[in-house]
Amino acid sequence: MGEIVFLTIVAATAGVMYWMTFDFRVSILDKSGGPGLFPRIIVILLLFFIVIQIIETIRKKETGKKFAFVEMFEGIRLVYIVATMVYMLTIKWVGYVPVTFAYLVFCITVLHRRETGERGGWKQIGVLAGVNAALVVGVYLFFTRVVNILLPAGIIGG
């Protein structure tokens, strides 16, 4: 029963996000569906898979295994959730490039340390920083130059 409640909460949140996409500003000349088209497609797919999961949950027999909602927010999962929330709250003011770079380096470092138990040397950290910098700048250039979608500039844009 807890799993169905959780999936319903996620579905309601997805529904709110779907309706928020209609507030995205669209140019009069834009005939592509606007900036809200891709998020709408993703939300519809998410809702589709949520419905499938709810049906599967209802159809399967009880195995005695309880769905523990609180356990999802313990340990490394809590660190990841807090980091993601900080990322979402700061990206608008600080900007896509610095916040995304810091977020990726932090999450990858913490998750790697958790998984392997080792800290990693300076060479490994340098490679991680270089690859992440290239990835973040590449994604930024793709969205701003190729797809013409502006990402938050924050302190970079002045």
mmCIF file of C-alpha atoms in Angstrom:
data_model
loop_
_atom_site.group_PDB
_atom_site.id
_atom_site.type_symbol
_atom_site.label_atom_id
_atom_site.label_comp_id
_atom_site.label_asym_id
_atom_site.label_seq_id
_atom_site.Cartn_x
_atom_site.Cartn_y
_atom_site.Cartn_z
ATOM 1 C CA MET A 1 0.000 0.000 0.000
ATOM 2 C CA GLY A 2 2.869 2.402 0.781
ATOM 3 C CA GLU A 3 4.273 1.981 -2.714
ATOM 4 C CA ILE A 4 0.966 2.997 -4.274
ATOM 5 C CA VAL A 5 0.790 6.068 -2.032
ATOM 6 C CA PHE A 6 4.333 7.036 -3.007
ATOM 7 C CA LEU A 7 3.620 6.538 -6.720
ATOM 8 C CA THR A 8 0.464 8.631 -6.388
ATOM 9 C CA ILE A 9 2.469 11.459 -4.809
ATOM 10 C CA VAL A 10 5.014 11.274 -7.636
ATOM 11 C CA ALA A 11 2.183 11.248 -10.210
ATOM 12 C CA ALA A 12 0.566 14.303 -8.613
ATOM 13 C CA THR A 13 3.911 16.115 -8.655
ATOM 14 C CA ALA A 14 4.373 15.163 -12.313
ATOM 15 C CA GLY A 15 0.896 16.491 -13.071
ATOM 16 C CA VAL A 16 1.786 19.833 -11.496
ATOM 17 C CA MET A 17 4.994 19.927 -13.535
ATOM 18 C CA TYR A 18 3.017 19.174 -16.685
ATOM 19 C CA TRP A 19 0.734 22.144 -16.110
ATOM 20 C CA MET A 20 3.716 24.366 -15.291
ATOM 21 C CA THR A 21 5.091 23.785 -18.801
ATOM 22 C CA PHE A 22 2.220 25.827 -20.246
ATOM 23 C CA ASP A 23 3.684 28.932 -18.556
ATOM 24 C CA PHE A 24 6.911 28.726 -20.587
ATOM 25 C CA ARG A 25 7.261 31.733 -22.864
ATOM 26 C CA VAL A 26 7.011 30.925 -26.573
ATOM 27 C CA SER A 27 7.918 33.095 -29.528
ATOM 28 C CA ILE A 28 5.114 33.866 -31.958
ATOM 29 C CA LEU A 29 7.281 32.515 -34.775
ATOM 30 C CA ASP A 30 8.041 29.234 -33.012
ATOM 31 C CA LYS A 31 6.221 26.337 -34.669
ATOM 32 C CA SER A 32 8.207 23.553 -32.959
ATOM 33 C CA GLY A 33 5.993 23.212 -29.896
ATOM 34 C CA GLY A 34 8.010 25.603 -27.793
ATOM 35 C CA PRO A 35 10.274 24.992 -24.828
ATOM 36 C CA GLY A 36 7.549 23.082 -22.978
ATOM 37 C CA LEU A 37 7.228 20.286 -25.551
ATOM 38 C CA PHE A 38 10.148 18.139 -24.364
ATOM 39 C CA PRO A 39 9.259 18.379 -20.642
ATOM 40 C CA ARG A 40 5.647 17.468 -21.490
ATOM 41 C CA ILE A 41 6.812 14.367 -23.352
ATOM 42 C CA ILE A 42 8.995 13.338 -20.400
ATOM 43 C CA VAL A 43 6.173 13.898 -17.887
ATOM 44 C CA ILE A 44 3.725 11.906 -20.015
ATOM 45 C CA LEU A 45 6.225 9.029 -20.203
ATOM 46 C CA LEU A 46 6.746 9.242 -16.438
ATOM 47 C CA LEU A 47 2.992 9.093 -15.828
ATOM 48 C CA PHE A 48 2.684 6.160 -18.227
ATOM 49 C CA PHE A 49 5.324 4.175 -16.343
ATOM 50 C CA ILE A 50 3.802 5.129 -12.985
ATOM 51 C CA VAL A 51 0.462 3.716 -14.105
ATOM 52 C CA ILE A 52 2.181 0.508 -15.233
ATOM 53 C CA GLN A 53 3.985 0.243 -11.878
ATOM 54 C CA ILE A 54 0.745 0.797 -9.940
ATOM 55 C CA ILE A 55 -0.995 -1.925 -11.986
ATOM 56 C CA GLU A 56 1.927 -4.308 -11.395
ATOM 57 C CA THR A 57 1.902 -3.529 -7.668
ATOM 58 C CA ILE A 58 -1.818 -4.223 -7.408
ATOM 59 C CA ARG A 59 -1.573 -7.450 -9.418
ATOM 60 C CA LYS A 60 1.363 -9.009 -7.567
ATOM 61 C CA LYS A 61 0.750 -11.095 -4.519
ATOM 62 C CA GLU A 62 1.823 -9.895 -1.114
ATOM 63 C CA THR A 63 5.248 -11.315 -0.332
ATOM 64 C CA GLY A 64 5.343 -10.005 3.197
ATOM 65 C CA LYS A 65 7.925 -7.418 2.150
ATOM 66 C CA LYS A 66 6.897 -3.967 3.303
ATOM 67 C CA PHE A 67 7.529 -0.805 1.337
ATOM 68 C CA ALA A 68 9.499 1.447 3.670
ATOM 69 C CA PHE A 69 9.139 5.079 2.663
ATOM 70 C CA VAL A 70 11.374 6.485 5.405
ATOM 71 C CA GLU A 71 14.274 4.171 4.520
ATOM 72 C CA MET A 72 14.532 5.893 1.154
ATOM 73 C CA PHE A 73 15.756 9.030 2.927
ATOM 74 C CA GLU A 74 18.632 7.614 4.977
ATOM 75 C CA GLY A 75 22.384 7.562 4.537
ATOM 76 C CA ILE A 76 23.839 8.250 1.110
ATOM 77 C CA ARG A 77 20.380 8.712 -0.406
ATOM 78 C CA LEU A 78 19.764 11.640 1.924
ATOM 79 C CA VAL A 79 23.101 13.187 0.908
ATOM 80 C CA TYR A 80 22.132 12.857 -2.751
ATOM 81 C CA ILE A 81 18.644 14.321 -2.193
ATOM 82 C CA VAL A 82 20.013 17.292 -0.227
ATOM 83 C CA ALA A 83 22.694 17.906 -2.887
ATOM 84 C CA THR A 84 20.060 17.811 -5.619
ATOM 85 C CA MET A 85 17.814 20.226 -3.732
ATOM 86 C CA VAL A 86 20.733 22.645 -3.200
ATOM 87 C CA TYR A 87 21.497 22.319 -6.932
ATOM 88 C CA MET A 88 17.919 23.144 -7.898
ATOM 89 C CA LEU A 89 17.743 26.109 -5.515
ATOM 90 C CA THR A 90 21.055 27.690 -6.555
ATOM 91 C CA ILE A 91 21.189 27.103 -10.321
ATOM 92 C CA LYS A 92 19.067 30.155 -11.135
ATOM 93 C CA TRP A 93 21.242 32.627 -9.224
ATOM 94 C CA VAL A 94 24.704 31.142 -9.594
ATOM 95 C CA GLY A 95 24.284 29.783 -13.119
ATOM 96 C CA TYR A 96 24.221 26.456 -14.917
ATOM 97 C CA VAL A 97 27.950 25.999 -15.515
ATOM 98 C CA PRO A 98 29.410 26.507 -12.012
ATOM 99 C CA VAL A 99 26.549 24.863 -10.115
ATOM 100 C CA THR A 100 26.338 21.841 -12.401
ATOM 101 C CA PHE A 101 30.117 21.384 -12.312
ATOM 102 C CA ALA A 102 30.197 21.537 -8.505
ATOM 103 C CA TYR A 103 27.162 19.247 -8.225
ATOM 104 C CA LEU A 104 28.642 16.587 -10.509
ATOM 105 C CA VAL A 105 32.060 16.642 -8.866
ATOM 106 C CA PHE A 106 30.514 16.448 -5.388
ATOM 107 C CA CYS A 107 28.062 13.642 -6.210
ATOM 108 C CA ILE A 108 30.539 11.554 -8.172
ATOM 109 C CA THR A 109 33.207 11.934 -5.486
ATOM 110 C CA VAL A 110 30.855 11.096 -2.615
ATOM 111 C CA LEU A 111 29.233 8.165 -4.422
ATOM 112 C CA HIS A 112 32.619 6.785 -5.532
ATOM 113 C CA ARG A 113 33.987 6.997 -1.992
ATOM 114 C CA ARG A 114 30.845 5.296 -0.664
ATOM 115 C CA GLU A 115 31.037 2.506 -3.239
ATOM 116 C CA THR A 116 34.756 1.781 -3.167
ATOM 117 C CA GLY A 117 35.799 3.088 0.228
ATOM 118 C CA GLU A 118 38.801 4.890 -1.253
ATOM 119 C CA ARG A 119 39.364 8.601 -1.462
ATOM 120 C CA GLY A 120 41.066 8.845 -4.840
ATOM 121 C CA GLY A 121 44.312 10.614 -5.663
ATOM 122 C CA TRP A 122 44.941 14.025 -7.158
ATOM 123 C CA LYS A 123 45.324 12.523 -10.631
ATOM 124 C CA GLN A 124 41.890 10.903 -10.382
ATOM 125 C CA ILE A 125 40.335 14.135 -9.082
ATOM 126 C CA GLY A 126 41.982 16.084 -11.917
ATOM 127 C CA VAL A 127 40.615 13.700 -14.532
ATOM 128 C CA LEU A 128 37.172 13.863 -12.909
ATOM 129 C CA ALA A 129 37.239 17.670 -12.911
ATOM 130 C CA GLY A 130 38.426 17.821 -16.520
ATOM 131 C CA VAL A 131 35.834 15.385 -17.817
ATOM 132 C CA ASN A 132 33.055 17.108 -15.874
ATOM 133 C CA ALA A 133 34.141 20.553 -17.074
ATOM 134 C CA ALA A 134 34.133 19.354 -20.691
ATOM 135 C CA LEU A 135 30.729 17.705 -20.210
ATOM 136 C CA VAL A 136 29.142 20.752 -18.575
ATOM 137 C CA VAL A 137 30.514 23.203 -21.132
ATOM 138 C CA GLY A 138 29.573 20.850 -23.991
ATOM 139 C CA VAL A 139 25.993 20.529 -22.774
ATOM 140 C CA TYR A 140 25.814 24.299 -22.209
ATOM 141 C CA LEU A 141 27.045 25.018 -25.751
ATOM 142 C CA PHE A 142 24.717 22.410 -27.245
ATOM 143 C CA PHE A 143 21.644 23.883 -25.587
ATOM 144 C CA THR A 144 22.547 27.537 -26.154
ATOM 145 C CA ARG A 145 24.020 27.326 -29.667
ATOM 146 C CA VAL A 146 22.374 24.323 -31.342
ATOM 147 C CA VAL A 147 18.943 24.004 -29.713
ATOM 148 C CA ASN A 148 18.672 27.727 -28.814
ATOM 149 C CA ILE A 149 17.506 27.080 -25.259
ATOM 150 C CA LEU A 150 18.932 29.471 -22.708
ATOM 151 C CA LEU A 151 20.228 27.895 -19.524
ATOM 152 C CA PRO A 152 20.479 29.980 -16.339
ATOM 153 C CA ALA A 153 23.465 32.301 -16.666
ATOM 154 C CA GLY A 154 23.494 33.529 -13.054
ATOM 155 C CA ILE A 155 26.694 35.321 -12.112
ATOM 156 C CA ILE A 156 28.218 34.419 -15.481
ATOM 157 C CA GLY A 157 25.664 36.504 -17.373
ATOM 158 C CA GLY A 158 26.030 39.417 -14.997
#
